Amino acid sequence: MTYSIVSYSLLVSAALALVAATPIHPRAAASWPDPEPCTGNNSAIHDPSLIKKGDTWYRFSTNDNILIANAPSLNGPWTYQQQMLPQGSIIKVADDQQLWVSKLAPDVHLIDSTYHVYYAVSTSGSQASDIGVATSPSLEAGSTWTDHGSLGLPKSSDYNLIDPNLFRDGDTSHFIFGSFWRDIFQTTLSADDPTKWSGAAPANVVYNSTIRLGADATTVEEGGFQFSTTVAGKTWYYLFFSSGLCCQAQDDLAPAGEEYKVMVGRAESPTGPFVDQAGKSCLSGNGGSLVLGSHGFVYAPGGQGVLVDDGGRAVIYYHYVDTRIGYEYKDFQFGFNYLDFSSGWPVLTT
Ligand SMILES: *[C@@H]1O[C@H](CO)[C@@H](O)[C@H](O)[C@H]1NC(C)=O
Ligand SMILES: *[C@@H]1O[C@H](CO)[C@@H](O)[C@H](O)[C@H]1NC(C)=O
């Protein structure tokens, strides 16, 4: 097919007009605030998960058998403590996993006065994965941790058993996981035992069928995180997730816009259906509203979580590449910002 110069340029300007007219995120990228000030050791952080005990914040992150750091404030100073499971997990996903297995995307919760950290064991890029849980009465690094191993989630070629997230609503323990393949799924944990799967069949809740730029594979959506809040008397259930490529070498970056970013869908029920701000389904319509993307020195933010701080303010925390520091896996930084839900959608604020 050949274009005349005129029809081609008309086509391009029509396409540009369409892009300009389509609202893609709740806040213009130019006005995303920088991460809040944060001191101490914020390096080598992937997929952080935070919880507060007394006056101390605890931060769990991916790799090296799950890393634990703590701080007197979200602003730091953060001090690295130790690995959560120095001996590794009792889950075996491969015969010789010592060399190449990662412990991925921890998710920490206080349940009936015991701290639970859900974690994944996986070999990079394969579906030989599983999700387990370790518990501690105190959160301290060292021998306080008991590894319970696998939750018993079913294996499937539709998903990968990584990136766990628990969301408790009343008596129900909603449980999200997934990455690549058909992206993100939701099931429940046992009502009596939060270390076990309930047996409820996992349902697909987020899937992007778009073939990503320069690849013959669909777009990655992973790192689901559920959150609920009430706006003007109405309770909304949010599903935050990370979309795009998380960790590229500086000389092999994802095409612009295909790098990691934080998306959200919203529903009236904890089980969905989740839709974006334009009303597009996150499951069948490639929906998702952009909450945070690359801006300024922040590149490829994701692996996010959301919490409410002591002052009652919602906080989004995440890992990102600080382009002034470096793009290497070990260079990834911890960051956070405040969120304003007053419009019914999460908007970064200062
Ligand atoms: C900083 O924290 C990382 C883990 O996030 C750890 O690997 C590294 O050893 C820590 N550095 C120091 C100086 O404690
Ligand atoms: C879906 O995939 C396309 C192509 O990679 C991407 O541009 C878009 O941001 C993705 N949408 C979501 C909600 O992840």
Coordinates of C-alpha atoms in Angstrom, one line a residue, residues 67-269:
L67 CA 15.2 -8.2 52.3
I68 CA 14.1 -6.5 55.5
A69 CA 14.8 -2.8 56.3
N70 CA 13.3 -0.5 58.9
A71 CA 12.9 3.2 59.6
P72 CA 11.4 5.5 62.2
S73 CA 9.5 7.3 59.5
L74 CA 8.5 6.8 55.8
N75 CA 11.0 9.5 55.1
G76 CA 13.8 7.3 56.6
P77 CA 16.5 7.0 57.5
W78 CA 16.0 3.4 56.2
T79 CA 18.4 0.8 57.6
Y80 CA 18.9 -2.6 56.0
Q81 CA 18.5 -5.4 58.6
Q82 CA 18.8 -8.9 57.2
Q83 CA 17.2 -11.5 54.9
M84 CA 13.8 -12.8 56.0
L85 CA 14.6 -16.4 55.1
P86 CA 18.4 -16.7 55.2
Q87 CA 18.1 -20.5 54.6
G88 CA 15.8 -20.0 51.6
S89 CA 12.2 -21.2 51.3
I90 CA 11.1 -24.8 51.9
I91 CA 9.3 -24.5 48.5
K92 CA 11.1 -26.4 45.8
V93 CA 10.3 -25.3 42.2
A94 CA 13.4 -26.7 40.5
D95 CA 16.0 -29.3 41.3
D96 CA 18.9 -27.0 41.5
Q97 CA 17.2 -23.9 42.6
Q98 CA 19.9 -22.5 44.9
L99 CA 21.7 -20.8 42.0
W100 CA 18.9 -19.1 40.2
V101 CA 15.7 -18.9 42.1
S102 CA 14.3 -15.5 43.2
K103 CA 12.0 -14.8 46.1
L104 CA 9.7 -12.3 44.6
A105 CA 7.3 -9.5 45.6
P106 CA 6.7 -10.0 49.3
D107 CA 3.4 -8.8 50.7
V108 CA 3.2 -8.2 54.5
H109 CA 0.1 -8.2 56.7
L110 CA -0.8 -8.4 60.4
I111 CA -3.4 -11.2 60.9
D112 CA -4.7 -12.1 64.4
S113 CA -1.5 -10.6 66.0
T114 CA 0.8 -12.6 63.7
Y115 CA 2.7 -11.0 60.9
H116 CA 2.3 -12.9 57.6
V117 CA 4.6 -12.3 54.5
Y118 CA 3.3 -13.8 51.3
Y119 CA 6.2 -14.4 48.8
A120 CA 6.8 -16.1 45.5
V121 CA 9.6 -18.5 44.5
S122 CA 10.3 -18.5 40.8
T123 CA 12.9 -19.0 38.1
S124 CA 13.1 -16.0 35.8
G125 CA 10.7 -16.1 32.9
S126 CA 9.3 -19.6 33.7
Q127 CA 6.0 -20.8 35.1
A128 CA 7.9 -23.1 37.5
S129 CA 6.7 -20.9 40.4
D130 CA 4.8 -21.1 43.6
I131 CA 3.5 -18.8 46.3
G132 CA 4.2 -19.4 50.0
V133 CA 3.9 -17.6 53.3
A134 CA 6.2 -17.1 56.3
T135 CA 5.0 -15.8 59.7
S136 CA 6.6 -14.0 62.6
P137 CA 5.3 -12.7 66.0
S138 CA 7.6 -9.7 65.8
L139 CA 8.7 -8.8 62.2
E140 CA 12.3 -8.8 63.4
A141 CA 14.9 -10.3 61.1
G142 CA 16.4 -13.6 62.3
S143 CA 14.9 -16.7 63.8
T144 CA 11.5 -15.1 64.5
W145 CA 10.4 -16.3 61.0
T146 CA 8.6 -19.6 60.4
D147 CA 8.3 -20.7 56.8
H148 CA 5.0 -22.4 56.1
G149 CA 5.8 -23.1 52.4
S150 CA 3.2 -23.3 49.6
L151 CA -0.4 -22.0 50.0
G152 CA -1.4 -24.8 47.6
L153 CA -2.6 -22.6 44.7
P154 CA -3.3 -24.6 41.6
K155 CA -0.8 -24.5 38.7
S156 CA -2.0 -23.4 35.3
S157 CA -0.5 -22.5 31.9
D158 CA -2.7 -19.3 32.0
Y159 CA -0.7 -17.6 34.8
N160 CA 2.4 -17.4 36.8
L161 CA 2.3 -17.9 40.6
I162 CA 4.2 -14.8 41.5
D163 CA 3.4 -11.2 42.8
P164 CA 1.0 -12.2 45.6
N165 CA -1.3 -9.7 47.4
L166 CA -3.8 -10.3 50.1
F167 CA -6.8 -8.0 50.7
R168 CA -9.1 -8.7 53.6
D169 CA -12.7 -7.4 53.3
G170 CA -14.9 -8.5 56.2
D171 CA -14.4 -12.2 56.6
T172 CA -13.1 -12.7 53.1
S173 CA -9.4 -12.9 52.2
H174 CA -9.2 -11.9 48.6
F175 CA -5.9 -12.9 47.0
I176 CA -4.4 -11.6 43.8
F177 CA -1.4 -13.0 41.9
G178 CA 0.0 -13.1 38.4
S179 CA 2.3 -11.8 35.8
F180 CA 2.7 -12.4 32.0
W181 CA 0.5 -15.0 30.2
R182 CA -3.0 -13.9 31.1
D183 CA -1.7 -11.4 33.6
I184 CA -3.6 -11.0 36.9
F185 CA -5.9 -13.5 38.7
Q186 CA -7.9 -13.4 41.9
T187 CA -9.0 -16.1 44.3
T188 CA -9.4 -16.4 48.1
L189 CA -7.5 -17.9 51.0
S190 CA -9.1 -20.2 53.5
A191 CA -11.4 -18.3 56.0
D192 CA -9.9 -20.3 58.9
D193 CA -6.3 -20.5 57.8
P194 CA -4.5 -17.6 56.0
T195 CA -1.6 -19.9 55.1
K196 CA -3.8 -22.0 52.8
W197 CA -5.7 -21.5 49.5
S198 CA -9.5 -21.8 49.9
G199 CA -10.1 -24.0 46.9
A200 CA -12.0 -21.2 45.0
A201 CA -11.1 -21.3 41.3
P202 CA -8.8 -18.3 40.3
A203 CA -10.6 -15.8 38.1
N204 CA -8.8 -13.6 35.6
V205 CA -9.3 -9.9 36.6
V206 CA -6.8 -8.0 34.5
Y207 CA -5.5 -8.8 31.0
N208 CA -4.0 -6.6 28.3
S209 CA -4.2 -8.3 24.9
T210 CA -2.3 -5.6 23.1
I211 CA 0.8 -6.7 21.3
R212 CA 3.6 -4.5 22.7
L213 CA 5.7 -2.3 20.5
G214 CA 8.6 -4.2 18.9
A215 CA 7.6 -7.6 20.4
D216 CA 5.4 -10.5 19.3
A217 CA 4.1 -10.9 22.9
T218 CA 1.2 -9.2 24.7
T219 CA 1.8 -6.4 27.2
V220 CA 2.9 -7.4 30.7
E221 CA 0.6 -6.6 33.6
E222 CA 1.6 -7.7 37.0
G223 CA 2.1 -6.7 40.6
G224 CA -1.6 -6.3 41.5
F225 CA -2.4 -4.5 44.7
Q226 CA -5.9 -4.1 46.1
F227 CA -7.1 -1.1 48.1
S228 CA -10.4 0.2 49.3
T229 CA -11.6 3.6 50.4
T230 CA -14.8 5.5 50.7
V231 CA -15.4 8.7 48.7
A232 CA -18.5 10.8 49.3
G233 CA -20.2 7.9 51.1
K234 CA -19.5 5.3 48.5
T235 CA -17.0 2.5 49.0
W236 CA -14.7 1.8 46.0
Y237 CA -12.4 -1.1 45.4
Y238 CA -9.2 -0.3 43.5
L239 CA -6.9 -2.7 41.8
F240 CA -3.5 -1.1 41.2
F241 CA -1.1 -2.9 38.9
S242 CA 2.2 -2.4 37.1
S243 CA 2.2 -2.5 33.3
G244 CA 5.1 -2.7 30.8
L245 CA 8.7 -3.8 31.1
C246 CA 10.2 -3.5 34.6
C247 CA 13.9 -3.9 34.3
Q248 CA 15.8 -3.1 31.1
A249 CA 19.5 -2.4 30.7
Q250 CA 20.3 1.2 29.9
D251 CA 21.4 0.3 26.4
D252 CA 18.3 -1.8 25.8
L253 CA 15.4 0.3 27.2
A254 CA 11.8 -0.5 26.3
P255 CA 10.3 1.7 23.5
A256 CA 9.1 5.0 25.1
G257 CA 5.8 4.4 26.9
E258 CA 6.3 0.6 27.1
E259 CA 8.4 0.9 30.3
Y260 CA 7.0 0.1 33.7
K261 CA 4.2 2.3 35.0
V262 CA 1.4 2.2 37.6
M263 CA -2.1 1.7 36.4
V264 CA -5.4 1.4 38.3
G265 CA -8.9 0.0 37.8
R266 CA -11.9 0.5 40.1
A267 CA -14.9 -1.6 41.0
E268 CA -18.0 -1.5 43.3
S269 CA -17.1 -5.0 44.5

